[in-house]
């Protein structure tokens, strides 16, 4: 039996078959190899390099199979840990990317994430119609996440009605603008899962990915 017969079996093993098919192909490969060794011509023995190469290919496939099983186990553990982490946030407040805030009893929380230190931070809050109701020029802030609040007092000194508002943040250092991300506050009401993705259901029906959580209260 020529060596290329073994090579054809090894090539089949290298394809991505099921575990049972892979086991059958490995057994077939070994049977062919043993048969060939028994019936080899003493005057023209098999090339040890070729046999070693084919055996190495089989070992590689077996190693990849074990690696794949290990990775699947690790992914399962990671998903379980992610679900546990998400469940622990139920009832807690979080800051996630977004430009919405809710004023309730004259109180609201929101935030900003600065990529670099800023000399000045500006906050603008608008009502549902887009009308500017509050604007503040805040002082220097360092890089990182900063929690902010609004007491519901408008530019005219009136008390704003409870409800939903939108806000924007901007920052500068000298004459240069600094990247500023608006962070919306929400309370985690529940945890949802779709496939391997875990998301948080926030108050008001909003949702956010667990990876998007910037700060927990």
mmCIF file with all atom_site columns, C-alpha atoms in Angstrom:
data_model
loop_
_atom_site.group_PDB
_atom_site.id
_atom_site.type_symbol
_atom_site.label_atom_id
_atom_site.label_alt_id
_atom_site.label_comp_id
_atom_site.label_asym_id
_atom_site.label_entity_id
_atom_site.label_seq_id
_atom_site.pdbx_PDB_ins_code
_atom_site.Cartn_x
_atom_site.Cartn_y
_atom_site.Cartn_z
_atom_site.occupancy
_atom_site.B_iso_or_equiv
_atom_site.pdbx_formal_charge
_atom_site.auth_seq_id
_atom_site.auth_comp_id
_atom_site.auth_asym_id
_atom_site.auth_atom_id
_atom_site.pdbx_PDB_model_num
ATOM 1   C CA . UNK A 1 1   ? 0.000   0.000  0.000  1.00 0.00 ? 1   UNK A CA 1
ATOM 2   C CA . UNK A 1 2   ? 1.585   3.309  -1.030 1.00 0.00 ? 2   UNK A CA 1
ATOM 3   C CA . UNK A 1 3   ? 2.242   6.094  1.411  1.00 0.00 ? 3   UNK A CA 1
ATOM 4   C CA . UNK A 1 4   ? -0.168  8.402  -0.454 1.00 0.00 ? 4   UNK A CA 1
ATOM 5   C CA . UNK A 1 5   ? -3.009  6.131  0.714  1.00 0.00 ? 5   UNK A CA 1
ATOM 6   C CA . UNK A 1 6   ? -2.195  7.121  4.273  1.00 0.00 ? 6   UNK A CA 1
ATOM 7   C CA . UNK A 1 7   ? -1.885  10.757 3.204  1.00 0.00 ? 7   UNK A CA 1
ATOM 8   C CA . UNK A 1 8   ? -5.417  10.694 1.784  1.00 0.00 ? 8   UNK A CA 1
ATOM 9   C CA . UNK A 1 9   ? -6.770  9.438  5.104  1.00 0.00 ? 9   UNK A CA 1
ATOM 10  C CA . UNK A 1 10  ? -4.768  12.032 7.024  1.00 0.00 ? 10  UNK A CA 1
ATOM 11  C CA . UNK A 1 11  ? -6.137  14.765 4.770  1.00 0.00 ? 11  UNK A CA 1
ATOM 12  C CA . UNK A 1 12  ? -9.667  13.626 5.550  1.00 0.00 ? 12  UNK A CA 1
ATOM 13  C CA . UNK A 1 13  ? -8.894  13.729 9.273  1.00 0.00 ? 13  UNK A CA 1
ATOM 14  C CA . UNK A 1 14  ? -7.728  17.334 8.925  1.00 0.00 ? 14  UNK A CA 1
ATOM 15  C CA . UNK A 1 15  ? -11.202 18.404 7.732  1.00 0.00 ? 15  UNK A CA 1
ATOM 16  C CA . UNK A 1 16  ? -13.616 19.562 10.479 1.00 0.00 ? 16  UNK A CA 1
ATOM 17  C CA . UNK A 1 17  ? -15.772 16.409 10.952 1.00 0.00 ? 17  UNK A CA 1
ATOM 18  C CA . UNK A 1 18  ? -17.838 15.438 13.952 1.00 0.00 ? 18  UNK A CA 1
ATOM 19  C CA . UNK A 1 19  ? -16.181 13.765 16.913 1.00 0.00 ? 19  UNK A CA 1
ATOM 20  C CA . UNK A 1 20  ? -17.453 10.286 15.959 1.00 0.00 ? 20  UNK A CA 1
ATOM 21  C CA . UNK A 1 21  ? -16.331 10.695 12.346 1.00 0.00 ? 21  UNK A CA 1
ATOM 22  C CA . UNK A 1 22  ? -12.943 11.968 13.489 1.00 0.00 ? 22  UNK A CA 1
ATOM 23  C CA . UNK A 1 23  ? -12.502 8.939  15.755 1.00 0.00 ? 23  UNK A CA 1
ATOM 24  C CA . UNK A 1 24  ? -13.398 6.603  12.877 1.00 0.00 ? 24  UNK A CA 1
ATOM 25  C CA . UNK A 1 25  ? -10.898 8.330  10.579 1.00 0.00 ? 25  UNK A CA 1
ATOM 26  C CA . UNK A 1 26  ? -8.147  8.146  13.193 1.00 0.00 ? 26  UNK A CA 1
ATOM 27  C CA . UNK A 1 27  ? -8.776  4.421  13.684 1.00 0.00 ? 27  UNK A CA 1
ATOM 28  C CA . UNK A 1 28  ? -8.736  3.896  9.925  1.00 0.00 ? 28  UNK A CA 1
ATOM 29  C CA . UNK A 1 29  ? -5.478  5.776  9.627  1.00 0.00 ? 29  UNK A CA 1
ATOM 30  C CA . UNK A 1 30  ? -3.830  3.672  12.300 1.00 0.00 ? 30  UNK A CA 1
ATOM 31  C CA . UNK A 1 31  ? -5.100  0.407  10.760 1.00 0.00 ? 31  UNK A CA 1
ATOM 32  C CA . UNK A 1 32  ? -3.721  1.410  7.369  1.00 0.00 ? 32  UNK A CA 1
ATOM 33  C CA . UNK A 1 33  ? -0.399  2.353  8.918  1.00 0.00 ? 33  UNK A CA 1
ATOM 34  C CA . UNK A 1 34  ? -0.066  -0.937 10.806 1.00 0.00 ? 34  UNK A CA 1
ATOM 35  C CA . UNK A 1 35  ? -1.016  -2.917 7.679  1.00 0.00 ? 35  UNK A CA 1
ATOM 36  C CA . UNK A 1 36  ? 1.510   -1.016 5.612  1.00 0.00 ? 36  UNK A CA 1
ATOM 37  C CA . UNK A 1 37  ? 4.244   -1.594 8.185  1.00 0.00 ? 37  UNK A CA 1
ATOM 38  C CA . UNK A 1 38  ? 3.505   -5.323 8.233  1.00 0.00 ? 38  UNK A CA 1
ATOM 39  C CA . UNK A 1 39  ? 3.554   -5.643 4.445  1.00 0.00 ? 39  UNK A CA 1
ATOM 40  C CA . UNK A 1 40  ? 6.367   -3.278 3.562  1.00 0.00 ? 40  UNK A CA 1
ATOM 41  C CA . UNK A 1 41  ? 9.066   -4.417 1.182  1.00 0.00 ? 41  UNK A CA 1
ATOM 42  C CA . UNK A 1 42  ? 12.270  -5.063 3.183  1.00 0.00 ? 42  UNK A CA 1
ATOM 43  C CA . UNK A 1 43  ? 14.247  -3.868 0.156  1.00 0.00 ? 43  UNK A CA 1
ATOM 44  C CA . UNK A 1 44  ? 12.171  -0.689 -0.092 1.00 0.00 ? 44  UNK A CA 1
ATOM 45  C CA . UNK A 1 45  ? 11.130  0.236  3.456  1.00 0.00 ? 45  UNK A CA 1
ATOM 46  C CA . UNK A 1 46  ? 8.751   3.069  4.242  1.00 0.00 ? 46  UNK A CA 1
ATOM 47  C CA . UNK A 1 47  ? 10.135  6.578  4.511  1.00 0.00 ? 47  UNK A CA 1
ATOM 48  C CA . UNK A 1 48  ? 10.309  7.349  8.239  1.00 0.00 ? 48  UNK A CA 1
ATOM 49  C CA . UNK A 1 49  ? 10.032  11.076 7.574  1.00 0.00 ? 49  UNK A CA 1
ATOM 50  C CA . UNK A 1 50  ? 6.722   10.620 5.745  1.00 0.00 ? 50  UNK A CA 1
ATOM 51  C CA . UNK A 1 51  ? 5.305   8.399  8.474  1.00 0.00 ? 51  UNK A CA 1
ATOM 52  C CA . UNK A 1 52  ? 6.414   10.841 11.159 1.00 0.00 ? 52  UNK A CA 1
ATOM 53  C CA . UNK A 1 53  ? 4.801   13.712 9.240  1.00 0.00 ? 53  UNK A CA 1
ATOM 54  C CA . UNK A 1 54  ? 1.453   11.885 8.999  1.00 0.00 ? 54  UNK A CA 1
ATOM 55  C CA . UNK A 1 55  ? 1.536   10.950 12.665 1.00 0.00 ? 55  UNK A CA 1
ATOM 56  C CA . UNK A 1 56  ? 2.256   14.584 13.528 1.00 0.00 ? 56  UNK A CA 1
ATOM 57  C CA . UNK A 1 57  ? -0.804  15.658 11.539 1.00 0.00 ? 57  UNK A CA 1
ATOM 58  C CA . UNK A 1 58  ? -3.002  13.241 13.471 1.00 0.00 ? 58  UNK A CA 1
ATOM 59  C CA . UNK A 1 59  ? -1.561  14.518 16.765 1.00 0.00 ? 59  UNK A CA 1
ATOM 60  C CA . UNK A 1 60  ? -2.194  18.100 15.666 1.00 0.00 ? 60  UNK A CA 1
ATOM 61  C CA . UNK A 1 61  ? -5.853  17.340 14.960 1.00 0.00 ? 61  UNK A CA 1
ATOM 62  C CA . UNK A 1 62  ? -6.218  15.656 18.340 1.00 0.00 ? 62  UNK A CA 1
ATOM 63  C CA . UNK A 1 63  ? -4.561  18.639 20.001 1.00 0.00 ? 63  UNK A CA 1
ATOM 64  C CA . UNK A 1 64  ? -6.872  21.079 18.229 1.00 0.00 ? 64  UNK A CA 1
ATOM 65  C CA . UNK A 1 65  ? -9.873  19.047 19.307 1.00 0.00 ? 65  UNK A CA 1
ATOM 66  C CA . UNK A 1 66  ? -8.755  19.190 22.941 1.00 0.00 ? 66  UNK A CA 1
ATOM 67  C CA . UNK A 1 67  ? -8.042  22.921 22.616 1.00 0.00 ? 67  UNK A CA 1
ATOM 68  C CA . UNK A 1 68  ? -11.498 23.510 21.159 1.00 0.00 ? 68  UNK A CA 1
ATOM 69  C CA . UNK A 1 69  ? -13.106 21.621 24.036 1.00 0.00 ? 69  UNK A CA 1
ATOM 70  C CA . UNK A 1 70  ? -11.096 23.675 26.545 1.00 0.00 ? 70  UNK A CA 1
ATOM 71  C CA . UNK A 1 71  ? -12.077 26.952 24.872 1.00 0.00 ? 71  UNK A CA 1
ATOM 72  C CA . UNK A 1 72  ? -15.746 25.965 24.864 1.00 0.00 ? 72  UNK A CA 1
ATOM 73  C CA . UNK A 1 73  ? -15.520 25.199 28.578 1.00 0.00 ? 73  UNK A CA 1
ATOM 74  C CA . UNK A 1 74  ? -13.854 28.552 29.264 1.00 0.00 ? 74  UNK A CA 1
ATOM 75  C CA . UNK A 1 75  ? -16.509 30.374 27.227 1.00 0.00 ? 75  UNK A CA 1
ATOM 76  C CA . UNK A 1 76  ? -19.209 28.635 29.217 1.00 0.00 ? 76  UNK A CA 1
ATOM 77  C CA . UNK A 1 77  ? -17.589 29.728 32.473 1.00 0.00 ? 77  UNK A CA 1
ATOM 78  C CA . UNK A 1 78  ? -17.210 33.301 31.172 1.00 0.00 ? 78  UNK A CA 1
ATOM 79  C CA . UNK A 1 79  ? -20.890 33.436 30.184 1.00 0.00 ? 79  UNK A CA 1
ATOM 80  C CA . UNK A 1 80  ? -21.915 32.134 33.598 1.00 0.00 ? 80  UNK A CA 1
ATOM 81  C CA . UNK A 1 81  ? -19.711 34.734 35.312 1.00 0.00 ? 81  UNK A CA 1
ATOM 82  C CA . UNK A 1 82  ? -21.178 37.472 33.117 1.00 0.00 ? 82  UNK A CA 1
ATOM 83  C CA . UNK A 1 83  ? -24.730 36.471 34.040 1.00 0.00 ? 83  UNK A CA 1
ATOM 84  C CA . UNK A 1 84  ? -23.811 36.412 37.726 1.00 0.00 ? 84  UNK A CA 1
ATOM 85  C CA . UNK A 1 85  ? -22.233 39.880 37.474 1.00 0.00 ? 85  UNK A CA 1
ATOM 86  C CA . UNK A 1 86  ? -25.291 41.233 35.663 1.00 0.00 ? 86  UNK A CA 1
ATOM 87  C CA . UNK A 1 87  ? -27.710 39.720 38.197 1.00 0.00 ? 87  UNK A CA 1
ATOM 88  C CA . UNK A 1 88  ? -25.802 41.380 41.042 1.00 0.00 ? 88  UNK A CA 1
ATOM 89  C CA . UNK A 1 89  ? -26.622 44.795 39.526 1.00 0.00 ? 89  UNK A CA 1
ATOM 90  C CA . UNK A 1 90  ? -30.399 44.431 39.803 1.00 0.00 ? 90  UNK A CA 1
ATOM 91  C CA . UNK A 1 91  ? -31.659 47.265 41.999 1.00 0.00 ? 91  UNK A CA 1
ATOM 92  C CA . UNK A 1 92  ? -28.439 49.255 41.610 1.00 0.00 ? 92  UNK A CA 1
ATOM 93  C CA . UNK A 1 93  ? -27.929 52.511 39.733 1.00 0.00 ? 93  UNK A CA 1
ATOM 94  C CA . UNK A 1 94  ? -25.531 52.652 36.790 1.00 0.00 ? 94  UNK A CA 1
ATOM 95  C CA . UNK A 1 95  ? -24.060 55.198 34.392 1.00 0.00 ? 95  UNK A CA 1
ATOM 96  C CA . UNK A 1 96  ? -24.118 54.118 30.752 1.00 0.00 ? 96  UNK A CA 1
ATOM 97  C CA . UNK A 1 97  ? -23.511 56.015 27.487 1.00 0.00 ? 97  UNK A CA 1
ATOM 98  C CA . UNK A 1 98  ? -26.521 58.167 26.623 1.00 0.00 ? 98  UNK A CA 1
ATOM 99  C CA . UNK A 1 99  ? -27.866 61.708 26.612 1.00 0.00 ? 99  UNK A CA 1
ATOM 100 C CA . UNK A 1 100 ? -31.122 61.274 28.508 1.00 0.00 ? 100 UNK A CA 1
ATOM 101 C CA . UNK A 1 101 ? -31.960 62.169 32.083 1.00 0.00 ? 101 UNK A CA 1
ATOM 102 C CA . UNK A 1 102 ? -35.082 61.933 34.227 1.00 0.00 ? 102 UNK A CA 1
ATOM 103 C CA . UNK A 1 103 ? -35.967 64.701 36.666 1.00 0.00 ? 103 UNK A CA 1
ATOM 104 C CA . UNK A 1 104 ? -37.872 63.363 39.653 1.00 0.00 ? 104 UNK A CA 1
ATOM 105 C CA . UNK A 1 105 ? -38.836 65.438 42.712 1.00 0.00 ? 105 UNK A CA 1
ATOM 106 C CA . UNK A 1 106 ? -36.290 68.064 41.681 1.00 0.00 ? 106 UNK A CA 1
ATOM 107 C CA . UNK A 1 107 ? -33.424 65.589 41.530 1.00 0.00 ? 107 UNK A CA 1
ATOM 108 C CA . UNK A 1 108 ? -31.565 63.910 38.716 1.00 0.00 ? 108 UNK A CA 1
ATOM 109 C CA . UNK A 1 109 ? -28.218 62.237 38.151 1.00 0.00 ? 109 UNK A CA 1
ATOM 110 C CA . UNK A 1 110 ? -26.139 61.934 35.015 1.00 0.00 ? 110 UNK A CA 1
ATOM 111 C CA . UNK A 1 111 ? -22.444 62.023 34.158 1.00 0.00 ? 111 UNK A CA 1
ATOM 112 C CA . UNK A 1 112 ? -19.607 62.558 31.729 1.00 0.00 ? 112 UNK A CA 1
ATOM 113 C CA . UNK A 1 113 ? -16.484 60.652 30.776 1.00 0.00 ? 113 UNK A CA 1
ATOM 114 C CA . UNK A 1 114 ? -13.474 62.730 29.741 1.00 0.00 ? 114 UNK A CA 1
ATOM 115 C CA . UNK A 1 115 ? -10.646 61.182 27.759 1.00 0.00 ? 115 UNK A CA 1
ATOM 116 C CA . UNK A 1 116 ? -8.255  63.927 28.882 1.00 0.00 ? 116 UNK A CA 1
ATOM 117 C CA . UNK A 1 117 ? -8.189  66.630 31.567 1.00 0.00 ? 117 UNK A CA 1
ATOM 118 C CA . UNK A 1 118 ? -10.295 69.690 30.708 1.00 0.00 ? 118 UNK A CA 1
ATOM 119 C CA . UNK A 1 119 ? -10.137 73.317 31.802 1.00 0.00 ? 119 UNK A CA 1
ATOM 120 C CA . UNK A 1 120 ? -13.857 73.785 31.269 1.00 0.00 ? 120 UNK A CA 1
ATOM 121 C CA . UNK A 1 121 ? -16.862 71.488 31.105 1.00 0.00 ? 121 UNK A CA 1
ATOM 122 C CA . UNK A 1 122 ? -20.171 72.709 29.664 1.00 0.00 ? 122 UNK A CA 1
ATOM 123 C CA . UNK A 1 123 ? -23.554 71.073 30.270 1.00 0.00 ? 123 UNK A CA 1
ATOM 124 C CA . UNK A 1 124 ? -26.741 71.924 28.359 1.00 0.00 ? 124 UNK A CA 1
ATOM 125 C CA . UNK A 1 125 ? -30.130 70.433 29.260 1.00 0.00 ? 125 UNK A CA 1
ATOM 126 C CA . UNK A 1 126 ? -33.164 70.617 26.957 1.00 0.00 ? 126 UNK A CA 1
ATOM 127 C CA . UNK A 1 127 ? -36.810 69.713 27.358 1.00 0.00 ? 127 UNK A CA 1
ATOM 128 C CA . UNK A 1 128 ? -38.850 67.387 25.121 1.00 0.00 ? 128 UNK A CA 1
ATOM 129 C CA . UNK A 1 129 ? -39.322 70.168 22.550 1.00 0.00 ? 129 UNK A CA 1
ATOM 130 C CA . UNK A 1 130 ? -35.596 70.822 22.304 1.00 0.00 ? 130 UNK A CA 1
ATOM 131 C CA . UNK A 1 131 ? -35.784 74.127 24.179 1.00 0.00 ? 131 UNK A CA 1
ATOM 132 C CA . UNK A 1 132 ? -32.716 74.941 26.307 1.00 0.00 ? 132 UNK A CA 1
ATOM 133 C CA . UNK A 1 133 ? -33.786 75.002 29.963 1.00 0.00 ? 133 UNK A CA 1
ATOM 134 C CA . UNK A 1 134 ? -30.422 74.905 31.737 1.00 0.00 ? 134 UNK A CA 1
ATOM 135 C CA . UNK A 1 135 ? -26.796 75.605 30.889 1.00 0.00 ? 135 UNK A CA 1
ATOM 136 C CA . UNK A 1 136 ? -23.809 75.410 33.208 1.00 0.00 ? 136 UNK A CA 1
ATOM 137 C CA . UNK A 1 137 ? -20.130 76.222 32.792 1.00 0.00 ? 137 UNK A CA 1
ATOM 138 C CA . UNK A 1 138 ? -18.250 73.950 35.161 1.00 0.00 ? 138 UNK A CA 1
ATOM 139 C CA . UNK A 1 139 ? -14.643 74.298 36.191 1.00 0.00 ? 139 UNK A CA 1
ATOM 140 C CA . UNK A 1 140 ? -11.635 72.064 35.554 1.00 0.00 ? 140 UNK A CA 1
ATOM 141 C CA . UNK A 1 141 ? -12.136 68.305 35.554 1.00 0.00 ? 141 UNK A CA 1
ATOM 142 C CA . UNK A 1 142 ? -9.584  65.523 35.301 1.00 0.00 ? 142 UNK A CA 1
ATOM 143 C CA . UNK A 1 143 ? -9.691  62.630 32.888 1.00 0.00 ? 143 UNK A CA 1
ATOM 144 C CA . UNK A 1 144 ? -12.134 59.893 33.809 1.00 0.00 ? 144 UNK A CA 1
ATOM 145 C CA . UNK A 1 145 ? -15.772 59.530 34.859 1.00 0.00 ? 145 UNK A CA 1
ATOM 146 C CA . UNK A 1 146 ? -17.564 62.284 36.752 1.00 0.00 ? 146 UNK A CA 1
ATOM 147 C CA . UNK A 1 147 ? -21.040 62.124 38.255 1.00 0.00 ? 147 UNK A CA 1
ATOM 148 C CA . UNK A 1 148 ? -23.159 65.257 37.814 1.00 0.00 ? 148 UNK A CA 1
ATOM 149 C CA . UNK A 1 149 ? -26.545 66.407 39.092 1.00 0.00 ? 149 UNK A CA 1
ATOM 150 C CA . UNK A 1 150 ? -29.226 68.999 38.352 1.00 0.00 ? 150 UNK A CA 1
ATOM 151 C CA . UNK A 1 151 ? -31.611 70.394 40.931 1.00 0.00 ? 151 UNK A CA 1
ATOM 152 C CA . UNK A 1 152 ? -34.313 71.187 38.391 1.00 0.00 ? 152 UNK A CA 1
ATOM 153 C CA . UNK A 1 153 ? -33.877 74.962 38.482 1.00 0.00 ? 153 UNK A CA 1
ATOM 154 C CA . UNK A 1 154 ? -34.061 76.430 34.975 1.00 0.00 ? 154 UNK A CA 1
ATOM 155 C CA . UNK A 1 155 ? -32.164 79.327 33.441 1.00 0.00 ? 155 UNK A CA 1
ATOM 156 C CA . UNK A 1 156 ? -35.002 81.689 34.402 1.00 0.00 ? 156 UNK A CA 1
ATOM 157 C CA . UNK A 1 157 ? -35.004 80.478 38.005 1.00 0.00 ? 157 UNK A CA 1
ATOM 158 C CA . UNK A 1 158 ? -38.233 78.517 37.652 1.00 0.00 ? 158 UNK A CA 1
ATOM 159 C CA . UNK A 1 159 ? -38.672 74.952 38.844 1.00 0.00 ? 159 UNK A CA 1
ATOM 160 C CA . UNK A 1 160 ? -38.677 72.498 35.953 1.00 0.00 ? 160 UNK A CA 1
ATOM 161 C CA . UNK A 1 161 ? -41.433 69.915 35.758 1.00 0.00 ? 161 UNK A CA 1
ATOM 162 C CA . UNK A 1 162 ? -40.570 66.317 36.483 1.00 0.00 ? 162 UNK A CA 1
ATOM 163 C CA . UNK A 1 163 ? -40.038 64.205 33.384 1.00 0.00 ? 163 UNK A CA 1
ATOM 164 C CA . UNK A 1 164 ? -37.562 63.308 30.693 1.00 0.00 ? 164 UNK A CA 1
ATOM 165 C CA . UNK A 1 165 ? -34.930 65.701 29.399 1.00 0.00 ? 165 UNK A CA 1
ATOM 166 C CA . UNK A 1 166 ? -31.964 65.422 27.076 1.00 0.00 ? 166 UNK A CA 1
ATOM 167 C CA . UNK A 1 167 ? -28.511 66.800 27.745 1.00 0.00 ? 167 UNK A CA 1
ATOM 168 C CA . UNK A 1 168 ? -25.227 67.427 25.997 1.00 0.00 ? 168 UNK A CA 1
ATOM 169 C CA . UNK A 1 169 ? -21.717 67.800 27.379 1.00 0.00 ? 169 UNK A CA 1
ATOM 170 C CA . UNK A 1 170 ? -18.664 69.455 25.872 1.00 0.00 ? 170 UNK A CA 1
ATOM 171 C CA . UNK A 1 171 ? -15.188 70.133 27.202 1.00 0.00 ? 171 UNK A CA 1
ATOM 172 C CA . UNK A 1 172 ? -12.159 72.188 26.269 1.00 0.00 ? 172 UNK A CA 1
ATOM 173 C CA . UNK A 1 173 ? -8.556  72.566 27.359 1.00 0.00 ? 173 UNK A CA 1
ATOM 174 C CA . UNK A 1 174 ? -7.207  75.885 26.257 1.00 0.00 ? 174 UNK A CA 1
ATOM 175 C CA . UNK A 1 175 ? -8.456  76.324 22.710 1.00 0.00 ? 175 UNK A CA 1
ATOM 176 C CA . UNK A 1 176 ? -8.646  72.577 22.066 1.00 0.00 ? 176 UNK A CA 1
ATOM 177 C CA . UNK A 1 177 ? -11.791 70.497 22.488 1.00 0.00 ? 177 UNK A CA 1
ATOM 178 C CA . UNK A 1 178 ? -11.599 67.409 24.672 1.00 0.00 ? 178 UNK A CA 1
ATOM 179 C CA . UNK A 1 179 ? -13.530 64.220 23.923 1.00 0.00 ? 179 UNK A CA 1
ATOM 180 C CA . UNK A 1 180 ? -16.480 64.057 26.327 1.00 0.00 ? 180 UNK A CA 1
ATOM 181 C CA . UNK A 1 181 ? -19.026 61.235 26.477 1.00 0.00 ? 181 UNK A CA 1
ATOM 182 C CA . UNK A 1 182 ? -22.457 61.871 27.976 1.00 0.00 ? 182 UNK A CA 1
ATOM 183 C CA . UNK A 1 183 ? -23.475 59.271 30.555 1.00 0.00 ? 183 UNK A CA 1
ATOM 184 C CA . UNK A 1 184 ? -27.083 58.574 31.435 1.00 0.00 ? 184 UNK A CA 1
ATOM 185 C CA . UNK A 1 185 ? -28.184 57.281 34.827 1.00 0.00 ? 185 UNK A CA 1
ATOM 186 C CA . UNK A 1 186 ? -30.537 54.346 35.134 1.00 0.00 ? 186 UNK A CA 1
ATOM 187 C CA . UNK A 1 187 ? -31.631 51.830 37.725 1.00 0.00 ? 187 UNK A CA 1
ATOM 188 C CA . UNK A 1 188 ? -31.274 48.180 36.778 1.00 0.00 ? 188 UNK A CA 1
ATOM 189 C CA . UNK A 1 189 ? -34.681 46.493 36.865 1.00 0.00 ? 189 UNK A CA 1
ATOM 190 C CA . UNK A 1 190 ? -33.829 43.147 35.276 1.00 0.00 ? 190 UNK A CA 1
ATOM 191 C CA . UNK A 1 191 ? -31.325 41.157 33.236 1.00 0.00 ? 191 UNK A CA 1
ATOM 192 C CA . UNK A 1 192 ? -32.025 39.861 29.737 1.00 0.00 ? 192 UNK A CA 1
ATOM 193 C CA . UNK A 1 193 ? -30.113 37.360 27.633 1.00 0.00 ? 193 UNK A CA 1
ATOM 194 C CA . UNK A 1 194 ? -30.097 36.846 23.877 1.00 0.00 ? 194 UNK A CA 1
ATOM 195 C CA . UNK A 1 195 ? -27.789 34.040 22.796 1.00 0.00 ? 195 UNK A CA 1
ATOM 196 C CA . UNK A 1 196 ? -24.479 34.666 24.520 1.00 0.00 ? 196 UNK A CA 1
ATOM 197 C CA . UNK A 1 197 ? -25.138 38.395 24.993 1.00 0.00 ? 197 UNK A CA 1
ATOM 198 C CA . UNK A 1 198 ? -26.271 39.685 28.385 1.00 0.00 ? 198 UNK A CA 1
ATOM 199 C CA . UNK A 1 199 ? -28.004 43.058 28.645 1.00 0.00 ? 199 UNK A CA 1
ATOM 200 C CA . UNK A 1 200 ? -29.448 45.137 31.463 1.00 0.00 ? 200 UNK A CA 1
ATOM 201 C CA . UNK A 1 201 ? -33.054 46.341 31.477 1.00 0.00 ? 201 UNK A CA 1
ATOM 202 C CA . UNK A 1 202 ? -33.017 49.844 32.951 1.00 0.00 ? 202 UNK A CA 1
ATOM 203 C CA . UNK A 1 203 ? -35.782 51.944 34.432 1.00 0.00 ? 203 UNK A CA 1
ATOM 204 C CA . UNK A 1 204 ? -38.006 53.503 31.803 1.00 0.00 ? 204 UNK A CA 1
ATOM 205 C CA . UNK A 1 205 ? -37.665 50.511 29.475 1.00 0.00 ? 205 UNK A CA 1
ATOM 206 C CA . UNK A 1 206 ? -34.162 51.355 28.322 1.00 0.00 ? 206 UNK A CA 1
ATOM 207 C CA . UNK A 1 207 ? -31.522 48.667 27.895 1.00 0.00 ? 207 UNK A CA 1
ATOM 208 C CA . UNK A 1 208 ? -27.733 48.618 27.955 1.00 0.00 ? 208 UNK A CA 1
ATOM 209 C CA . UNK A 1 209 ? -25.017 46.055 27.447 1.00 0.00 ? 209 UNK A CA 1
ATOM 210 C CA . UNK A 1 210 ? -23.204 44.919 30.563 1.00 0.00 ? 210 UNK A CA 1
ATOM 211 C CA . UNK A 1 211 ? -19.921 46.029 28.961 1.00 0.00 ? 211 UNK A CA 1
ATOM 212 C CA . UNK A 1 212 ? -21.306 49.585 28.619 1.00 0.00 ? 212 UNK A CA 1
ATOM 213 C CA . UNK A 1 213 ? -21.623 50.138 32.359 1.00 0.00 ? 213 UNK A CA 1
ATOM 214 C CA . UNK A 1 214 ? -19.207 52.909 33.345 1.00 0.00 ? 214 UNK A CA 1
ATOM 215 C CA . UNK A 1 215 ? -20.041 53.277 37.028 1.00 0.00 ? 215 UNK A CA 1
ATOM 216 C CA . UNK A 1 216 ? -22.217 51.555 39.599 1.00 0.00 ? 216 UNK A CA 1
ATOM 217 C CA . UNK A 1 217 ? -23.981 53.238 42.527 1.00 0.00 ? 217 UNK A CA 1
#
